[in-house]
CSV table of C-alpha atoms in Angstrom, one decimal:
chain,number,residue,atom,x,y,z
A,1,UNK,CA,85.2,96.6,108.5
A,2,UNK,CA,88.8,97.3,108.0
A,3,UNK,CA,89.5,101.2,107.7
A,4,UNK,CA,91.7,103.6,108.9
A,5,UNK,CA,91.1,105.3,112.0
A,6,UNK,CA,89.9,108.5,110.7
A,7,UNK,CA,90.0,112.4,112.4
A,8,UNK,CA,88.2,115.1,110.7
A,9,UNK,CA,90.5,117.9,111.9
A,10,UNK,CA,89.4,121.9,111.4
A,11,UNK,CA,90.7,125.2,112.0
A,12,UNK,CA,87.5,127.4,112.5
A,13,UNK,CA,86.5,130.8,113.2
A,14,UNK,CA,84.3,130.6,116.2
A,15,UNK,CA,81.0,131.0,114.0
A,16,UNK,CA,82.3,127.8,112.2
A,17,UNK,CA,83.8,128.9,109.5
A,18,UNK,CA,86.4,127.3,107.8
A,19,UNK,CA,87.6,129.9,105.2
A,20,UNK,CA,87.8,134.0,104.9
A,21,UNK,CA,89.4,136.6,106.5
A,22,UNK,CA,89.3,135.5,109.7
A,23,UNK,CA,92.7,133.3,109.0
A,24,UNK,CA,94.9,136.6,108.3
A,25,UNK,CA,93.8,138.4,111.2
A,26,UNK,CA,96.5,138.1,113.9
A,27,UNK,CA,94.0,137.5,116.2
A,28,UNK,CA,93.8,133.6,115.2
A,29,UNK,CA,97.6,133.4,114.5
A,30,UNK,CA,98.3,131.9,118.1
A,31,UNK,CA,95.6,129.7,117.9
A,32,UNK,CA,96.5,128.8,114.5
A,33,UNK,CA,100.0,128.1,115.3
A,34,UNK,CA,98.8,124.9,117.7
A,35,UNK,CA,96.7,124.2,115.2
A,36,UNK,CA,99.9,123.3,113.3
A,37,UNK,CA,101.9,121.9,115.6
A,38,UNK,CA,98.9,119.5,116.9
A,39,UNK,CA,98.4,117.8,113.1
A,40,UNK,CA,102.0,116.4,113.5
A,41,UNK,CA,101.7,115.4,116.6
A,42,UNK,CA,99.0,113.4,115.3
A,43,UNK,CA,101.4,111.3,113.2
A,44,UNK,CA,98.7,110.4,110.3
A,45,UNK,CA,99.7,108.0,107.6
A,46,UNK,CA,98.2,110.2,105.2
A,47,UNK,CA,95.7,112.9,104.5
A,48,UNK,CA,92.8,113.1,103.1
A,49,UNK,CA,91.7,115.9,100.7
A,50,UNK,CA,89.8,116.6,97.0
A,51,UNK,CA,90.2,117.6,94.1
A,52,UNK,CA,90.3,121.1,94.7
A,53,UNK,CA,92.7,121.4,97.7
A,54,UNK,CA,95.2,118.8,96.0
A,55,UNK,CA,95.5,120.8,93.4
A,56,UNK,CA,97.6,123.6,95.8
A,57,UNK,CA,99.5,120.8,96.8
A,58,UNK,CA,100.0,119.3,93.8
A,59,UNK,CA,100.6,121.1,90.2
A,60,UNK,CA,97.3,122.7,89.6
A,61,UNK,CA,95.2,121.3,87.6
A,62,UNK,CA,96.3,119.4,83.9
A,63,UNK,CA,95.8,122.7,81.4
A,64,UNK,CA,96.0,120.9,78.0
A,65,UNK,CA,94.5,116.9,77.2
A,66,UNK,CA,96.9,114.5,77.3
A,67,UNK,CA,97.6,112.4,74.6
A,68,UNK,CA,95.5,109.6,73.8
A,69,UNK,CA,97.2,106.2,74.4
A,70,UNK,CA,96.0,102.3,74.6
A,71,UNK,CA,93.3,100.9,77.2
A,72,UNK,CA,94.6,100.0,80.6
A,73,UNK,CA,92.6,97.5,82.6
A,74,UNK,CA,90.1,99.1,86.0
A,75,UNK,CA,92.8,97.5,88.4
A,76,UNK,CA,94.2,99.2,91.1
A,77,UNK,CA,97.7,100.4,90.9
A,78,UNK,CA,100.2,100.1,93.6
A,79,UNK,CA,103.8,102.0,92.1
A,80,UNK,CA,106.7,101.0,93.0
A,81,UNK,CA,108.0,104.0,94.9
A,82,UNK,CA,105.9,103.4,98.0
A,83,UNK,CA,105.8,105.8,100.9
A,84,UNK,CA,105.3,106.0,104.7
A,85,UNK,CA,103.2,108.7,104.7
A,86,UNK,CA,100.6,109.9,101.8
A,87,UNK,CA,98.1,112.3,99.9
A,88,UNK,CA,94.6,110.5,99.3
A,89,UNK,CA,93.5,112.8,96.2
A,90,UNK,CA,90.1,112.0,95.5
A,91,UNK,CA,89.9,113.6,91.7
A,92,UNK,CA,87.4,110.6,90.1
A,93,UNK,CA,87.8,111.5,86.8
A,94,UNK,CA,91.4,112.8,86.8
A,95,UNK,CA,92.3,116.4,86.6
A,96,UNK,CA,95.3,116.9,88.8
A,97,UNK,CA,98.7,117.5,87.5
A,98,UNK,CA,101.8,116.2,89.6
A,99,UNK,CA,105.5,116.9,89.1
A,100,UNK,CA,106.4,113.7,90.0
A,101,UNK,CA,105.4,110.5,92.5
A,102,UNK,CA,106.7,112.5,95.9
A,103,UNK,CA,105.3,115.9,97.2
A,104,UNK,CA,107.2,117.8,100.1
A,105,UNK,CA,105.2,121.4,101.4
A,106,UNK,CA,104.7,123.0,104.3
A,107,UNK,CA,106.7,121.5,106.9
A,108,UNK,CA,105.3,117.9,106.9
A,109,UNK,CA,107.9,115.7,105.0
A,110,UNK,CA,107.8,114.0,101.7
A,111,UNK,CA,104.5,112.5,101.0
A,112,UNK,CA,103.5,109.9,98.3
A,113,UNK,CA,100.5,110.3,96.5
A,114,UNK,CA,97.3,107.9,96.3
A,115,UNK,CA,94.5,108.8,93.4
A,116,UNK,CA,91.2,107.8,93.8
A,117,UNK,CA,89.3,107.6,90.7
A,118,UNK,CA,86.0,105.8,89.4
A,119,UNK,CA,86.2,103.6,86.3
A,120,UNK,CA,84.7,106.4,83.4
A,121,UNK,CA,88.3,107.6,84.0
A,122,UNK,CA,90.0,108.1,80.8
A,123,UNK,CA,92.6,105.8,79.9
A,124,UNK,CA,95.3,108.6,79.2
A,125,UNK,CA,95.0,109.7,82.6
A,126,UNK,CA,95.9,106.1,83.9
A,127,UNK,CA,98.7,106.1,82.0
A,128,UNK,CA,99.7,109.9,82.7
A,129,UNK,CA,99.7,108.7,87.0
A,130,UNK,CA,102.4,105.5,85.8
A,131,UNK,CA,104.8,107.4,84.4
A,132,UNK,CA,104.4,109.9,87.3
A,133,UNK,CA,105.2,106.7,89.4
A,134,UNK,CA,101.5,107.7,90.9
A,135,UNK,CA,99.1,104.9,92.9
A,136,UNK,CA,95.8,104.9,91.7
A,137,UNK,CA,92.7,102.8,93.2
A,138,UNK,CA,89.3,102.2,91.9
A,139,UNK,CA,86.2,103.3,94.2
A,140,UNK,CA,83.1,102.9,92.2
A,141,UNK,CA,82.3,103.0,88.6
A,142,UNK,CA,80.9,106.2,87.6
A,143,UNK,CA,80.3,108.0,91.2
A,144,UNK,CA,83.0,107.5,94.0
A,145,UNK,CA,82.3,105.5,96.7
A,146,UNK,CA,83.6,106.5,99.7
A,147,UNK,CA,83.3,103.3,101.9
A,148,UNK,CA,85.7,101.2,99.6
A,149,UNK,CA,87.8,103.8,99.4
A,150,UNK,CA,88.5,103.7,102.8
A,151,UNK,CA,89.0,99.7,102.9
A,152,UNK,CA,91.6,100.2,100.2
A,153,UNK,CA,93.8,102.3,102.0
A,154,UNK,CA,93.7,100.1,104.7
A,155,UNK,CA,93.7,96.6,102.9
A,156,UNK,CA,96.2,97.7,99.6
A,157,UNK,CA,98.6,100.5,101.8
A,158,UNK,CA,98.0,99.4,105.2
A,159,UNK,CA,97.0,102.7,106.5
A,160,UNK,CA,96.2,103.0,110.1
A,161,UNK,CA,95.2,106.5,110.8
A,162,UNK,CA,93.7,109.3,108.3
A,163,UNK,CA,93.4,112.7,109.0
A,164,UNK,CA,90.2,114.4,107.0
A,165,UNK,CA,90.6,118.8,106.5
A,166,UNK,CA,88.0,120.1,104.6
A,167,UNK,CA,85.9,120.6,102.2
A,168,UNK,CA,82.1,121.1,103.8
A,169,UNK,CA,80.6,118.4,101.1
A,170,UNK,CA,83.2,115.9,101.4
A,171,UNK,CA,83.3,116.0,105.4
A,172,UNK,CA,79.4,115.4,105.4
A,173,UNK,CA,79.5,112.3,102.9
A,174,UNK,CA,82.0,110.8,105.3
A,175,UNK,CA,80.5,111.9,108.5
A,176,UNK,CA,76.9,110.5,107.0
A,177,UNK,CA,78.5,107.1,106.1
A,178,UNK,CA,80.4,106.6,109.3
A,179,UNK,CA,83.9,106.8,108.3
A,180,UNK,CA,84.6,109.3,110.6
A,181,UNK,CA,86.2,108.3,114.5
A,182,UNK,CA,87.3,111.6,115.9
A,183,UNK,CA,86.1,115.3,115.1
A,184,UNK,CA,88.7,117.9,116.4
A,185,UNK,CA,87.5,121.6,115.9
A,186,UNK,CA,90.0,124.5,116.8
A,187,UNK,CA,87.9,127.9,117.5
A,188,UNK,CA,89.9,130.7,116.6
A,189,UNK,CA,88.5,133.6,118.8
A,190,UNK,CA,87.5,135.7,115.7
A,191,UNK,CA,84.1,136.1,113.3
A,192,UNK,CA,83.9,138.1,110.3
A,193,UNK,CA,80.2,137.2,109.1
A,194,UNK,CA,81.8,136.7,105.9
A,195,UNK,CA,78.3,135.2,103.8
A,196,UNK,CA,80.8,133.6,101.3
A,197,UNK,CA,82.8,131.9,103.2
A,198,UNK,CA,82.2,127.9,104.0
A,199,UNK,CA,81.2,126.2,106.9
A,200,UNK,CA,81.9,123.0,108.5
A,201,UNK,CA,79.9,120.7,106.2
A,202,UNK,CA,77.1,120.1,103.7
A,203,UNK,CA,74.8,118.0,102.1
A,204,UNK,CA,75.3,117.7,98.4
A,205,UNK,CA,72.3,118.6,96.5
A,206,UNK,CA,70.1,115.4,96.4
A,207,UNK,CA,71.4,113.7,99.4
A,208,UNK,CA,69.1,112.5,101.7
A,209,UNK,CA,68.7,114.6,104.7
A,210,UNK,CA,70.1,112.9,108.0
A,211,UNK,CA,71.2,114.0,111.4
A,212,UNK,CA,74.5,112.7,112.7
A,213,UNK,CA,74.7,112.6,116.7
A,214,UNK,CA,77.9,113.3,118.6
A,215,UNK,CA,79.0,113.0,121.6
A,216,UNK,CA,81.6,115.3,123.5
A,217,UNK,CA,85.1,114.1,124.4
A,218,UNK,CA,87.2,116.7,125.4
A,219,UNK,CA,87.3,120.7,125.5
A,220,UNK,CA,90.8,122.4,125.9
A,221,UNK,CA,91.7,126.0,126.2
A,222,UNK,CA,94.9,127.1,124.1
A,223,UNK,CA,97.0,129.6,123.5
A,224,UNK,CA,95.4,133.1,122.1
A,225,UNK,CA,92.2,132.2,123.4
A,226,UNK,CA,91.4,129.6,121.4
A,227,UNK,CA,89.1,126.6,122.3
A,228,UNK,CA,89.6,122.8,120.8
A,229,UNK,CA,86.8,120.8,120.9
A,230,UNK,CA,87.0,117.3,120.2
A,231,UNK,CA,83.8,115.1,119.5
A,232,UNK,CA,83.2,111.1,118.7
A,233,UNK,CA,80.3,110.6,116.3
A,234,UNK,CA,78.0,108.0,117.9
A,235,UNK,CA,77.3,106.0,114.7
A,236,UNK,CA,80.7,105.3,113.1
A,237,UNK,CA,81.7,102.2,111.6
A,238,UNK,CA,83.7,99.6,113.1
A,239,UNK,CA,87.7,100.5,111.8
A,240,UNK,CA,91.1,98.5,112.6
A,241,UNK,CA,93.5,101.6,112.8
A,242,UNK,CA,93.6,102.3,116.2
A,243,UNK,CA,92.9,101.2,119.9
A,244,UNK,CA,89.6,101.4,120.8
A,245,UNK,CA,88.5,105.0,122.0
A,246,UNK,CA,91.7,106.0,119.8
A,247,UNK,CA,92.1,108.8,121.6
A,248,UNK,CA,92.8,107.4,124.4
């Protein structure tokens, strides 16, 4: 199978949560910090995330429909201002708004963008991503599917490694269908027993249950007592984005 070598890569409180109030206390600032600094020394080609977290990264979401316009074929769409490094937004039906084909936050360099969709897109949304100068690819026709996904980023935008940061549903359907190398989970030496808050991942309602075996790589202390813990799930599919081991 050709895919990306893929790293599901979280910042966690050290009950395993990966949102609250643990993230302001200046307690996990330190640990944090590395945190930072070791997702660019990772040098992904892109990064993965949905709907939701694109969204702060992006424009929000569309507030108004867009004007209705002509049908555009379900082929995937390649612009012309191609990138070295990108977003995968996984949005199936389209509800992201974009200011224009390149986005440039929080320290990591201009980033081009790759929408995933499924084919019950509407057609105005197809052509609102073209005259952003937006890539678009097919992957499934009314529910995503995740495993072509993958192959197109490798096979249409030759992309070698993905790194993978939440959300706790997403992360499972990955994990469960083997697209996932590397797991890399930074314990920030906090808790806050916050009952909202989400953890590392879970099963969408329906799925079929499963248990995913690891096994342990590495363990590393760093700076403000934090711990990073790196794991290789045993079952993950064969990918040509890295050397074998890939962290190695």
């Amino acid at each position: 199978m050709n895919r990306p070598y893929t790293i599901c890569y979280l910042n966690l409180s050290a009950e395993g949560h990966i949102d609250g109030e643990f993230m302001k206390s200046p307690a996990a600032a330190k640990t944090t910090e590395v945190f930072r600094q070791r997702w660019l020394e990772m040098g992904a080609d892109a990064i993965l995330y949905g709907a939701v977290t694109m969204a702060m990264f992006a424009q929000g979401r569309l507030k108004e429909p867009l004007p209705e316009k002509g049908p555009l074929p379900r082929q995937d769409y390649k612009a012309p201002c191609s990138m070295d490094r990108y977003y995968i937004a996984m949005d199936p039906k389209g509800s992201i708004a974009y200011e224009g084909p390149c986005i440039d936050t929080r320290g990591r360099g201009p980033h081009g963008v790759i929408h995933v969709l499924t084919e019950n897109v509407a057609d105005s949304y197809l052509h609102y991503l073209r005259e952003k100068g937006i890539s678009y690819i097919f992957c499934g026709k009314e529910k995503l599917d995740p495993v072509t996904m993958m192959e197109k980023a490798h096979s249409l935008f030759g992309l070698q490694k993905v790194i993978r940061s939440g959300g706790a549903y997403t992360d499972w359907t990955l994990l469960s269908q083997g697209l996932i190398d590397e797991l890399q989970f930074m314990l920030a030496p906090v808790v806050d027993g916050n009952p909202e808050a989400h953890t590392l991942f879970r099963r969408m309602p329906g799925m079929e249950p499963g248990v995913v075996e690891l096994e342990l790589v590495w363990a590393e202390t760093v700076a403000g007592h934090g711990l990073l813990i790196t794991y290789r799930p045993k079952d993950a599919r064969e990918n040509a984005g890295m050397e074998k081991g890939g962290w190695e």
